[in-house]
Coordinates of C-alpha atoms in Angstrom, one line a residue:
M1 CA 159.6 98.2 191.9
R2 CA 159.9 101.7 193.2
R3 CA 159.8 103.2 196.5
I4 CA 161.1 106.6 197.6
L5 CA 162.1 107.6 201.0
I6 CA 161.5 111.0 201.9
F7 CA 162.3 112.9 205.1
G8 CA 161.1 116.1 206.3
I9 CA 163.6 117.0 208.7
F10 CA 163.4 120.4 210.6
I11 CA 165.8 120.6 213.4
F12 CA 168.7 118.2 213.1
I13 CA 172.0 119.0 214.9
G14 CA 174.1 116.9 212.7
L15 CA 177.0 114.5 212.9
K16 CA 180.3 116.1 211.4
G17 CA 182.0 113.8 209.1
F18 CA 184.5 114.0 205.9
S19 CA 182.9 113.5 202.7
Q20 CA 184.2 110.5 201.0
L21 CA 181.6 110.0 198.2
G22 CA 182.5 108.9 194.7
F23 CA 181.1 106.9 191.8
C24 CA 182.8 103.5 190.7
S25 CA 185.5 104.7 188.2
G26 CA 185.5 101.1 186.6
S27 CA 183.0 98.7 185.3
K28 CA 179.9 97.7 187.5
G29 CA 178.3 94.3 187.8
D30 CA 174.6 93.6 188.2
P31 CA 172.9 94.9 191.3
I32 CA 173.1 92.5 194.5
F33 CA 170.5 94.7 196.0
Q34 CA 168.1 97.4 195.1
E35 CA 165.4 99.1 197.2
D36 CA 163.1 101.0 194.9
F37 CA 160.3 101.4 197.7
G38 CA 157.6 99.7 195.4
S39 CA 155.5 100.4 192.3
G40 CA 152.2 101.3 191.8
S41 CA 150.3 104.5 192.7
G42 CA 148.9 105.7 196.2
F43 CA 150.2 104.6 199.5
G44 CA 152.0 101.5 200.1
D45 CA 153.0 99.0 202.8
P46 CA 155.0 100.1 205.8
L47 CA 158.8 99.4 205.8
Q48 CA 160.2 96.2 207.9
S49 CA 160.3 96.3 211.4
G50 CA 163.7 97.8 212.6
I51 CA 164.6 99.8 209.2
T52 CA 163.1 103.2 211.0
E53 CA 162.0 104.2 214.3
Y54 CA 159.3 106.7 212.7
R55 CA 155.8 106.0 213.0
Y56 CA 153.8 105.1 209.8
V57 CA 150.9 107.0 208.4
S58 CA 148.9 105.8 205.2
D59 CA 146.5 108.8 204.4
T60 CA 148.4 112.1 204.6
D61 CA 151.7 113.7 204.2
P62 CA 153.7 112.8 207.4
N63 CA 154.2 115.2 210.3
D64 CA 157.1 115.2 212.7
G65 CA 158.4 111.7 213.4
Q66 CA 156.0 110.1 210.9
Y67 CA 156.6 108.6 207.4
A68 CA 154.4 107.3 204.6
I69 CA 155.0 105.3 201.6
S70 CA 153.4 106.9 198.5
S71 CA 153.6 108.0 194.8
Q72 CA 152.5 111.3 195.8
V73 CA 154.2 114.3 197.6
G74 CA 153.2 117.5 198.9
Q75 CA 149.5 116.6 198.5
Y76 CA 148.7 118.2 201.7
N77 CA 151.8 120.0 202.9
T78 CA 151.9 123.1 200.4
S79 CA 155.6 123.9 201.2
W80 CA 156.9 120.6 199.2
H81 CA 157.0 119.9 195.7
S82 CA 153.8 118.4 194.3
Y83 CA 155.4 115.4 192.3
F84 CA 158.4 113.4 191.9
P85 CA 160.4 113.9 188.4
S86 CA 161.1 110.5 186.5
T87 CA 164.8 110.7 186.6
T88 CA 165.6 107.9 188.7
Y89 CA 166.0 104.1 187.7
S90 CA 162.5 103.2 188.6
G91 CA 159.1 104.6 189.2
G92 CA 156.2 104.4 191.6
R93 CA 155.9 105.3 195.2
A94 CA 157.9 107.1 197.7
L95 CA 158.9 106.5 201.2
I96 CA 158.1 110.0 202.7
V97 CA 159.4 110.9 206.3
N98 CA 159.1 114.1 208.3
A99 CA 162.0 113.8 210.9
D100 CA 162.3 114.7 214.4
F101 CA 163.9 117.9 215.5
T102 CA 167.1 116.1 216.5
P103 CA 169.9 115.1 214.0
G104 CA 170.2 111.2 213.8
R105 CA 169.9 108.1 212.1
F106 CA 166.8 107.6 210.1
Y107 CA 167.6 104.4 208.1
R108 CA 169.4 101.1 209.0
K109 CA 169.2 97.9 206.8
Q110 CA 171.4 94.8 206.3
I111 CA 172.5 94.2 202.9
D112 CA 173.3 90.3 202.2
G113 CA 174.7 88.4 199.3
L114 CA 177.8 90.3 199.0
C115 CA 180.8 88.5 197.7
E116 CA 184.2 88.5 199.7
N117 CA 187.3 90.5 198.6
T118 CA 185.1 92.6 196.2
T119 CA 184.8 96.5 195.7
Y120 CA 181.3 97.8 195.6
E121 CA 179.4 100.8 194.8
F122 CA 176.7 102.0 196.9
S123 CA 174.5 104.6 195.5
A124 CA 171.0 106.3 196.3
F125 CA 168.9 109.3 194.6
I126 CA 168.2 112.1 197.0
M127 CA 165.6 114.9 196.3
N128 CA 165.0 118.1 198.6
V129 CA 161.4 118.0 198.4
Y130 CA 161.0 121.7 200.0
D131 CA 159.6 124.0 197.2
R132 CA 161.8 127.4 197.3
D133 CA 159.0 129.3 195.5
S134 CA 156.7 128.4 198.4
G135 CA 158.1 131.2 200.5
I136 CA 157.4 129.5 203.7
C137 CA 161.1 129.1 204.9
E138 CA 163.4 132.2 204.9
N139 CA 166.3 131.8 202.4
G140 CA 165.1 128.7 200.7
G141 CA 164.8 126.7 203.8
I142 CA 167.6 124.7 205.9
P143 CA 169.5 122.5 203.1
N144 CA 169.4 118.6 203.4
N145 CA 172.9 116.9 204.5
V146 CA 173.0 113.1 204.6
R147 CA 175.8 110.8 205.8
F148 CA 176.1 107.4 204.6
E149 CA 177.8 104.8 206.6
I150 CA 178.8 101.0 205.5
W151 CA 179.4 98.8 208.6
D152 CA 180.3 95.2 208.7
E153 CA 177.7 92.5 209.5
T154 CA 178.8 92.7 213.3
D155 CA 178.0 96.5 213.4
A156 CA 181.3 96.9 215.0
V157 CA 183.7 98.0 211.9
L158 CA 183.0 101.0 209.9
L159 CA 184.0 100.1 206.4
K160 CA 183.3 103.4 204.6
S161 CA 181.3 106.6 205.2
G162 CA 180.6 109.9 203.4
D163 CA 178.5 112.9 203.4
T164 CA 176.5 114.8 200.7
G165 CA 177.1 118.1 201.9
D166 CA 174.4 120.7 201.6
I167 CA 171.6 119.8 199.2
L168 CA 169.7 123.0 198.7
S169 CA 166.1 123.2 197.8
S170 CA 164.9 124.4 194.2
S171 CA 162.0 125.7 192.3
N172 CA 161.6 122.6 190.6
P173 CA 161.8 118.9 191.8
Q174 CA 165.1 117.4 190.9
W175 CA 166.9 114.1 191.9
T176 CA 170.5 114.1 192.7
Q177 CA 172.7 110.6 192.8
Y178 CA 175.2 110.0 195.4
A179 CA 177.6 106.9 195.8
L180 CA 180.5 105.7 197.7
T181 CA 182.7 102.5 197.2
F182 CA 184.0 100.2 199.6
S183 CA 185.6 96.7 199.8
S184 CA 184.2 93.5 201.6
E185 CA 186.6 91.6 203.7
P186 CA 187.7 87.7 203.1
G187 CA 184.8 85.8 204.0
Q188 CA 182.4 88.6 204.5
N189 CA 179.1 88.4 202.8
S190 CA 176.8 91.1 204.4
V191 CA 177.0 94.8 205.5
I192 CA 174.9 97.4 207.3
L193 CA 173.8 100.4 205.5
K194 CA 173.2 103.6 207.8
M195 CA 171.9 106.8 206.9
F196 CA 171.9 110.0 209.0
N197 CA 170.6 113.3 208.9
N198 CA 173.3 116.0 209.7
G199 CA 170.9 119.0 208.9
E200 CA 170.1 121.7 211.5
G201 CA 166.6 122.0 213.1
G202 CA 164.3 124.3 211.8
C203 CA 162.1 125.1 208.5
G204 CA 163.1 122.9 205.7
N205 CA 165.5 120.1 205.6
D206 CA 162.9 117.6 204.1
L207 CA 164.4 115.0 201.6
A208 CA 163.3 112.0 199.5
I209 CA 165.5 109.0 198.9
D210 CA 164.9 106.4 196.2
D211 CA 166.9 103.5 194.4
I212 CA 169.3 102.4 197.1
V213 CA 171.8 100.3 195.0
F214 CA 174.7 98.0 195.9
R215 CA 176.7 96.6 193.0
S216 CA 180.1 95.3 192.3
C217 CA 182.9 97.4 191.1
G218 CA 185.8 96.3 189.0
D219 CA 188.2 97.6 186.5
L220 CA 187.0 98.7 182.9
T221 CA 188.1 95.6 181.1
T222 CA 188.2 95.6 177.1
V223 CA 189.1 93.0 174.7
E224 CA 191.7 93.9 172.2
S225 CA 193.6 92.1 169.4
P226 CA 196.9 92.1 167.7
D227 CA 195.3 90.4 164.8
T228 CA 192.9 93.2 163.7
T229 CA 191.3 96.5 165.0
A230 CA 187.9 95.7 163.7
S231 CA 185.2 94.6 166.1
P232 CA 183.0 92.9 165.1
V233 CA 185.3 90.8 162.8
N234 CA 183.1 90.2 159.5
L235 CA 183.9 87.2 157.4
C236 CA 182.5 85.4 154.6
A237 CA 181.9 81.6 154.9
E238 CA 184.6 81.0 152.4
E239 CA 187.2 82.9 154.4
T240 CA 186.9 80.4 157.3
P241 CA 188.1 78.6 159.2
Y242 CA 189.5 81.7 161.1
S243 CA 191.4 82.0 164.5
V244 CA 192.2 85.1 166.3
E245 CA 194.2 86.4 169.4
L246 CA 192.3 88.1 171.9
N247 CA 193.9 90.2 175.0
A248 CA 192.3 91.4 178.1
A249 CA 193.2 95.0 178.7
S250 CA 192.2 96.5 182.4
D251 CA 192.6 100.0 183.3
N252 CA 193.6 99.2 186.7
S253 CA 191.2 101.6 188.2
V254 CA 189.8 99.4 191.0
Y255 CA 191.5 96.0 191.3
E256 CA 195.0 95.7 193.2
Q257 CA 195.1 92.0 191.6
V258 CA 193.2 90.6 188.6
F259 CA 191.8 87.2 187.6
Y260 CA 190.3 86.4 184.6
Q261 CA 187.8 83.9 182.8
W262 CA 187.4 83.9 179.0
Q263 CA 183.6 83.2 178.0
Q264 CA 182.0 82.5 174.5
S265 CA 178.6 82.8 173.2
S266 CA 176.6 82.0 169.9
D267 CA 174.2 84.7 170.4
G268 CA 175.7 87.4 172.6
E269 CA 173.2 86.6 175.3
N270 CA 174.0 83.4 176.9
W271 CA 177.4 82.7 177.9
Q272 CA 179.7 79.7 178.9
D273 CA 183.0 79.6 180.6
I274 CA 185.9 78.5 178.2
P275 CA 187.6 75.7 180.3
G276 CA 191.2 76.7 181.2
A277 CA 190.8 80.2 179.6
N278 CA 192.0 82.2 182.5
S279 CA 195.1 84.2 181.3
I280 CA 195.4 87.6 180.1
Q281 CA 195.4 86.2 176.5
Y282 CA 193.2 83.7 174.7
Q283 CA 193.5 82.4 171.2
T284 CA 190.2 81.1 169.6
T285 CA 189.8 77.7 167.9
A286 CA 189.3 77.7 164.1
L287 CA 186.1 79.1 163.9
T288 CA 183.5 78.4 161.2
E289 CA 180.3 79.9 162.7
T290 CA 179.6 83.3 164.4
R291 CA 181.1 83.5 168.0
Y292 CA 181.3 86.1 170.6
F293 CA 183.9 86.4 173.3
R294 CA 184.2 88.2 176.4
V295 CA 186.5 88.1 179.9
K296 CA 185.2 88.3 183.4
A297 CA 187.6 90.0 185.8
A298 CA 187.6 89.7 189.6
E299 CA 189.7 90.5 192.6
D300 CA 189.6 87.2 193.9
P301 CA 189.2 83.8 191.7
A302 CA 186.3 82.5 193.8
N303 CA 184.3 85.5 192.5
L304 CA 184.5 84.6 188.8
G305 CA 181.7 82.4 188.8
S306 CA 179.2 84.9 189.9
N307 CA 177.9 87.9 187.5
V308 CA 177.4 90.1 190.5
C309 CA 180.8 89.6 192.1
S310 CA 182.6 90.2 188.9
S311 CA 182.8 92.6 185.9
A312 CA 182.6 91.5 182.5
S313 CA 184.0 93.2 179.1
E314 CA 182.1 94.2 176.3
A315 CA 181.7 91.5 173.8
F316 CA 184.0 90.9 170.9
Q317 CA 182.3 89.4 168.0
V318 CA 183.6 87.3 165.0
Q319 CA 180.5 87.5 162.5
I320 CA 180.9 84.6 160.0
F321 CA 178.2 85.1 157.2
P322 CA 177.1 81.7 155.8
K323 CA 176.6 81.5 152.2
P324 CA 173.1 82.9 151.5
E325 CA 170.4 80.6 150.6
P326 CA 168.4 81.4 147.3
P327 CA 165.8 84.1 148.1
E328 CA 162.4 83.0 149.0
S329 CA 159.8 84.5 146.3
L330 CA 156.5 86.1 147.4
G331 CA 155.1 84.8 144.2
D332 CA 154.9 85.8 140.5
R333 CA 152.7 88.8 140.1
S334 CA 150.2 90.0 137.3
A335 CA 148.8 93.2 136.4
C336 CA 146.4 94.9 133.9
E337 CA 147.8 97.2 131.3
N338 CA 146.0 100.1 132.9
D339 CA 146.9 99.3 136.5
P340 CA 150.4 100.5 138.3
I341 CA 152.9 97.8 137.8
P342 CA 153.3 95.7 141.1
Y343 CA 156.4 95.0 142.9
L344 CA 158.1 91.7 143.0
E345 CA 159.3 90.8 146.4
V346 CA 161.7 88.1 148.1
K347 CA 162.7 87.1 151.7
V348 CA 166.3 86.6 152.4
G349 CA 168.2 85.7 155.7
T350 CA 169.6 87.6 158.4
H351 CA 172.2 90.2 157.3
E352 CA 171.3 89.9 153.6
T353 CA 169.7 91.8 150.9
A354 CA 168.8 91.1 147.4
N355 CA 170.2 91.7 143.8
W356 CA 168.0 91.9 140.8
Y357 CA 168.7 90.8 137.2
D358 CA 167.0 90.5 133.9
D359 CA 167.1 87.4 131.8
N360 CA 170.3 88.5 130.1
G361 CA 172.0 88.8 133.4
N362 CA 172.1 92.8 133.5
L363 CA 171.9 93.9 137.0
L364 CA 168.6 96.2 137.4
A365 CA 168.7 96.8 141.2
A366 CA 171.2 96.2 144.0
G367 CA 170.5 95.8 147.7
V368 CA 166.7 95.9 147.8
L369 CA 164.0 93.2 148.7
R370 CA 161.4 94.9 146.5
Y371 CA 161.8 95.5 142.7
Q372 CA 159.3 97.4 140.6
P373 CA 159.9 96.2 136.7
E374 CA 159.2 98.7 133.8
N375 CA 157.7 95.9 131.7
A376 CA 156.4 92.2 131.7
G377 CA 159.0 89.6 131.7
I378 CA 161.1 86.9 134.0
F379 CA 163.4 88.6 136.8
Y380 CA 165.9 86.9 138.8
A381 CA 166.7 87.9 142.5
E382 CA 170.0 86.7 144.3
A383 CA 170.5 87.0 148.2
V384 CA 173.9 88.7 149.0
V385 CA 175.4 89.5 152.5
S386 CA 174.5 93.1 153.2
S387 CA 177.7 94.3 154.6
R388 CA 180.4 92.2 152.6
N389 CA 181.3 91.0 149.3
C390 CA 180.7 87.4 149.9
Q391 CA 179.8 84.8 147.4
P392 CA 176.0 85.1 146.5
S393 CA 173.3 82.6 146.3
E394 CA 171.6 80.9 143.4
R395 CA 169.3 83.0 141.8
T396 CA 165.3 82.8 141.9
A397 CA 163.2 83.4 139.1
I398 CA 160.1 85.5 139.4
Q399 CA 157.6 86.3 136.7
L400 CA 155.3 89.5 135.9
E401 CA 152.5 89.1 133.5
I402 CA 150.8 92.4 132.1
T403 CA 147.5 91.8 130.5
D404 CA 147.1 94.3 127.5
L405 CA 143.7 96.1 127.0
P406 CA 142.1 97.5 123.8
E407 CA 142.2 101.3 123.2
V408 CA 138.8 103.1 123.6
S409 CA 137.9 106.6 124.1
D410 CA 135.2 108.4 125.9
E411 CA 132.5 110.0 123.6
I412 CA 129.7 112.8 123.8
T413 CA 127.0 112.3 121.5
Y414 CA 123.3 113.4 121.0
I415 CA 119.8 111.6 120.5
C416 CA 116.7 112.8 118.7
P417 CA 113.6 113.1 120.9
G418 CA 111.5 110.0 120.3
T419 CA 114.1 108.1 118.8
L420 CA 116.7 105.3 119.6
K421 CA 120.3 105.8 119.4
L422 CA 122.9 103.1 118.8
L423 CA 125.8 103.1 121.2
E424 CA 129.0 101.1 120.4
A425 CA 131.8 99.8 122.6
G426 CA 134.4 100.9 120.0
V427 CA 136.2 97.6 119.6
S428 CA 135.4 94.0 118.4
G429 CA 136.3 90.6 119.9
Y430 CA 136.1 91.2 123.8
Q431 CA 133.9 90.9 126.6
Y432 CA 131.4 93.6 127.1
L433 CA 129.3 94.6 130.4
W434 CA 127.3 97.9 129.9
N435 CA 125.7 99.5 133.0
T436 CA 122.5 98.9 131.6
G437 CA 123.3 95.2 132.1
A438 CA 123.5 94.3 128.5
T439 CA 126.7 92.1 127.3
T440 CA 126.7 93.0 123.6
E441 CA 129.1 95.0 121.7
T442 CA 126.3 97.6 120.9
I443 CA 123.0 98.7 122.4
N444 CA 120.3 100.8 121.5
I445 CA 119.1 103.5 124.2
A446 CA 116.0 105.8 123.9
T447 CA 116.9 108.4 126.7
P448 CA 119.7 110.8 127.2
G449 CA 122.4 109.9 130.2
T450 CA 125.7 108.6 130.8
Y451 CA 126.4 105.1 129.5
S452 CA 129.6 102.9 130.2
V453 CA 130.8 99.8 129.1
R454 CA 133.5 97.7 130.7
V455 CA 135.6 96.0 127.6
S456 CA 137.5 93.2 129.0
S457 CA 139.5 90.2 127.6
S458 CA 139.3 88.6 131.4
S459 CA 137.6 89.1 134.6
E460 CA 140.4 90.7 136.2
C461 CA 141.3 93.2 133.4
Y462 CA 139.1 95.6 131.8
I463 CA 139.1 99.3 130.4
T464 CA 136.0 101.5 130.7
R465 CA 134.4 103.4 127.8
T466 CA 132.0 106.1 128.9
I467 CA 129.6 107.8 126.4
V468 CA 127.6 110.8 127.4
V469 CA 124.4 111.1 125.2
N470 CA 122.7 114.5 125.6
T471 CA 119.5 115.6 124.1
V472 CA 120.3 117.5 120.8
P473 CA 120.1 121.3 121.0
T474 CA 117.6 123.0 118.9
P475 CA 118.9 124.9 116.0
G476 CA 117.8 128.4 115.1
I477 CA 119.3 131.3 112.9
I478 CA 119.1 134.9 114.0
D479 CA 120.6 136.3 110.8
V480 CA 123.1 135.7 108.0
V481 CA 125.7 138.5 107.7
T482 CA 127.6 139.1 104.5
D483 CA 131.2 140.4 104.6
G484 CA 132.5 141.1 101.2
W485 CA 132.7 137.7 99.6
D486 CA 132.2 135.8 102.8
V487 CA 128.9 134.8 104.3
E488 CA 128.4 134.0 108.1
I489 CA 125.1 132.2 109.6
I490 CA 124.6 133.6 113.2
P491 CA 122.8 130.9 115.4
I492 CA 120.4 131.4 118.4
T493 CA 122.6 129.4 120.6
E494 CA 126.1 128.2 120.6
A495 CA 126.2 124.4 120.5
D496 CA 127.4 121.7 118.1
F497 CA 125.6 122.4 114.8
L498 CA 125.9 121.6 111.2
Y499 CA 125.7 124.6 108.7
S500 CA 125.2 124.7 104.6
I501 CA 124.3 127.3 102.1
D502 CA 123.2 124.9 99.5
G503 CA 121.4 122.0 101.7
I504 CA 123.9 119.6 100.7
N505 CA 127.3 120.3 102.0
F506 CA 127.3 120.9 105.7
Q507 CA 130.3 121.8 107.9
A508 CA 130.8 122.6 111.7
E509 CA 132.0 126.1 110.9
S510 CA 129.2 128.7 110.3
R511 CA 131.4 130.8 108.1
F512 CA 131.7 130.4 104.3
E513 CA 134.3 132.2 102.3
N514 CA 134.5 133.3 98.6
V515 CA 130.8 132.9 98.1
P516 CA 129.5 134.7 94.6
G517 CA 126.5 137.2 95.1
G518 CA 123.1 136.0 94.9
I519 CA 120.0 134.6 96.7
Y520 CA 120.9 131.8 99.0
T521 CA 119.2 129.6 101.6
A522 CA 121.0 129.1 104.8
Y523 CA 120.7 125.7 106.4
M524 CA 121.3 124.7 110.4
K525 CA 120.9 121.6 111.7
D526 CA 121.9 119.5 114.7
T527 CA 124.5 116.7 114.5
E528 CA 122.0 114.0 114.7
S529 CA 119.9 115.8 111.8
C530 CA 116.8 115.7 113.9
Q531 CA 115.9 119.0 113.0
V532 CA 117.0 121.7 109.9
E533 CA 116.3 125.5 110.2
T534 CA 116.7 127.5 107.0
L535 CA 116.7 131.2 106.2
T536 CA 116.6 132.7 102.6
F537 CA 118.9 135.9 102.4
A538 CA 120.3 138.1 99.8
H539 CA 124.2 137.9 99.3
I540 CA 125.7 140.9 97.5
V541 CA 129.2 141.6 96.9
F542 CA 130.0 145.3 97.4
P543 CA 133.4 146.6 96.5
E544 CA 135.8 148.0 99.4
Y545 CA 137.5 150.6 97.1
I546 CA 137.8 151.8 93.5
T547 CA 140.8 153.1 91.6
P548 CA 139.5 154.8 88.6
N549 CA 142.9 154.8 86.7
N550 CA 141.7 152.8 83.6
D551 CA 144.2 150.1 84.1
G552 CA 141.3 147.5 83.9
Y553 CA 141.1 146.6 87.6
H554 CA 138.6 148.3 90.2
D555 CA 138.0 151.3 87.7
V556 CA 134.5 151.6 88.7
F557 CA 131.9 151.0 91.4
E558 CA 129.6 148.1 90.5
I559 CA 127.7 145.4 92.5
R560 CA 128.1 141.7 91.9
G561 CA 125.0 139.7 92.3
I562 CA 122.7 142.4 91.9
E563 CA 121.3 140.8 88.6
F564 CA 119.6 138.0 90.5
F565 CA 117.1 140.4 92.2
P566 CA 114.0 141.6 90.3
S567 CA 114.2 145.1 91.1
S568 CA 116.9 147.5 92.7
N569 CA 118.0 151.0 92.9
I570 CA 121.3 152.5 93.7
S571 CA 122.5 155.9 95.1
I572 CA 126.0 157.1 95.7
F573 CA 126.7 160.1 98.1
D574 CA 129.8 162.1 99.2
R575 CA 130.5 162.4 102.8
Y576 CA 128.4 165.3 103.4
G577 CA 125.4 163.6 101.8
K578 CA 125.5 165.2 98.5
L579 CA 124.0 162.7 95.8
L580 CA 126.6 162.0 92.9
K581 CA 124.7 159.4 90.9
S582 CA 121.7 157.0 91.3
G583 CA 120.2 154.4 88.8
R584 CA 118.6 151.0 88.7
G585 CA 121.0 148.3 90.1
Q586 CA 121.6 145.9 87.3
G587 CA 124.3 147.4 85.1
F588 CA 124.9 150.4 87.4
Q589 CA 128.4 151.8 87.6
W590 CA 130.2 154.9 88.8
N591 CA 133.6 155.8 87.5
G592 CA 134.4 158.3 90.4
T593 CA 133.3 161.6 88.6
F594 CA 130.5 164.0 89.2
I595 CA 129.4 165.9 86.1
N596 CA 132.4 164.7 84.2
K597 CA 134.8 165.9 86.8
P598 CA 137.0 163.6 88.9
M599 CA 136.1 163.4 92.6
P600 CA 138.8 163.7 95.1
A601 CA 140.1 160.6 96.9
A602 CA 137.9 159.8 99.9
D603 CA 135.3 157.8 101.3
Y604 CA 131.8 157.5 99.8
W605 CA 128.6 156.0 100.8
Y606 CA 126.0 153.8 98.7
F607 CA 122.5 153.2 99.4
I608 CA 120.7 150.2 97.7
E609 CA 117.0 149.5 97.7
I610 CA 116.4 145.8 96.8
E611 CA 112.7 144.8 96.3
G612 CA 111.5 142.1 98.6
Y613 CA 114.9 142.2 100.8
G614 CA 114.8 145.7 102.2
T615 CA 117.8 148.3 101.9
K616 CA 121.4 147.8 102.5
K617 CA 123.8 150.7 103.1
G618 CA 127.6 151.1 103.4
H619 CA 130.7 152.9 102.2
F620 CA 134.0 152.4 100.0
S621 CA 137.2 154.2 99.3
L622 CA 138.1 156.1 96.2
V623 CA 141.8 155.8 95.6
R624 CA 143.9 157.8 93.4
D625 CA 147.5 157.6 92.4

């Protein structure tokens, strides 16, 4: 629980004292007393009778001579901080006191359960609750100044006292811990704690106190060994039995005389005294299992039996790793060929991990409890100690099976309107499930759409083939273009069509090369041969150039394929439109002369009229050496 004592002290003409505050410089025991003023929120119960003479209030910030226990501060007094920071040991309510104008004692409590001949640390957290930023008090207000006194249980002998000095106000709330040490006398089991306000009266000097704690204070004792510098000492089972010499080393910061009790534990939490082990040195027995050792120190041997009356060293551990048991398999695994390969997993003991091997004894992975193979097979895991090269366990076999699947590919196809289309799974000898519900290798469908089939060799593993069935596009020819010896069929729309110029041999390309001149029919159909479109065209091969040098090659302009047409007429012009020669198409030639005179090298134009096929025109080059 947490309670916080807050004093608003306005005019205290203080007691003067010499500060003797200081924390325990050695090792601290468990608290024998802790006043945290209660947990929870809101207001709490009043203090016990006799602790303070201030009047209790339970619904507001206290005024002069009053106190309250609450988890909130400064809810009505706007000159105070409005919350407690969570930097003390506990959390919860606060004891809030607004002091009288006269300095004096504001807290008195008897603390029982002390051990005789023992050094103690008293400590408490103090906070100046005045908010410097409120500006209500000049110069940040009167600072806090608290005096602590420890008296014997008769209230006649002052054992120790000390002053905090001035605790100034701040812009942000903050706790400061103060402490002093004192020693109990022989036969003494109780003391009286008194706290006084030394602050002067006036604006400010409002304070809070939390976590009043008494605990034993002893030498800082450590365990050392001349046999080893390691702690913990890590050993394999095959290295036992093992014995080690331990020495207690105290820093002599508190005790004038030290008494020891060695203890051992199997878990580091529950400790047992080792009979007769009371010297500064201890030799362990021959160990075959993990053990923890520590030494307790006290100023009086009678206090060694109490944790609150003595101090204890940190534990010295001898960690002995037993030979690992074979790993526990988390099961054989199986997977489909098209799925991610699963991990193989094992469980091992504390401080252990696993190494993985193939069936030839080759190390595949070290120090992991999960292993993902690359292929199917039997794999072996052995348990090993994580931090030491101890003898491993026997190996545990774990199997991974991978179910192979057939190879299939997706497809896009077409269906003719009003017809049936045969769809195939693509492989034979497996189980099939179509999205239509059919379980056969093939199905007939009558409408376009997306169809899929699960092909499997078992109910767990399958592969899916998807077939997209579209309605066939309608073929249509815009024109047929001839380019020298080549012919290209121009479709109305771009799609997957087949083309031909003889009605027998079809191809996916619309261009045909090295076609002799003549009259042809262009064919265009869809890939399912649902519909065929045709267009008859004239293919005439025009020369691109002539070289009239009488070498027998390209000496004259003549048109190949013109003989297939019933009637035609050809005219040749120069670049200015002058007619150089004309005549019937069949057998027409021009040797590059005009009135028997050679024409210069240049481009010339032809104009051809073909009965039933319109006109064609173009140009060619006359080239001379």
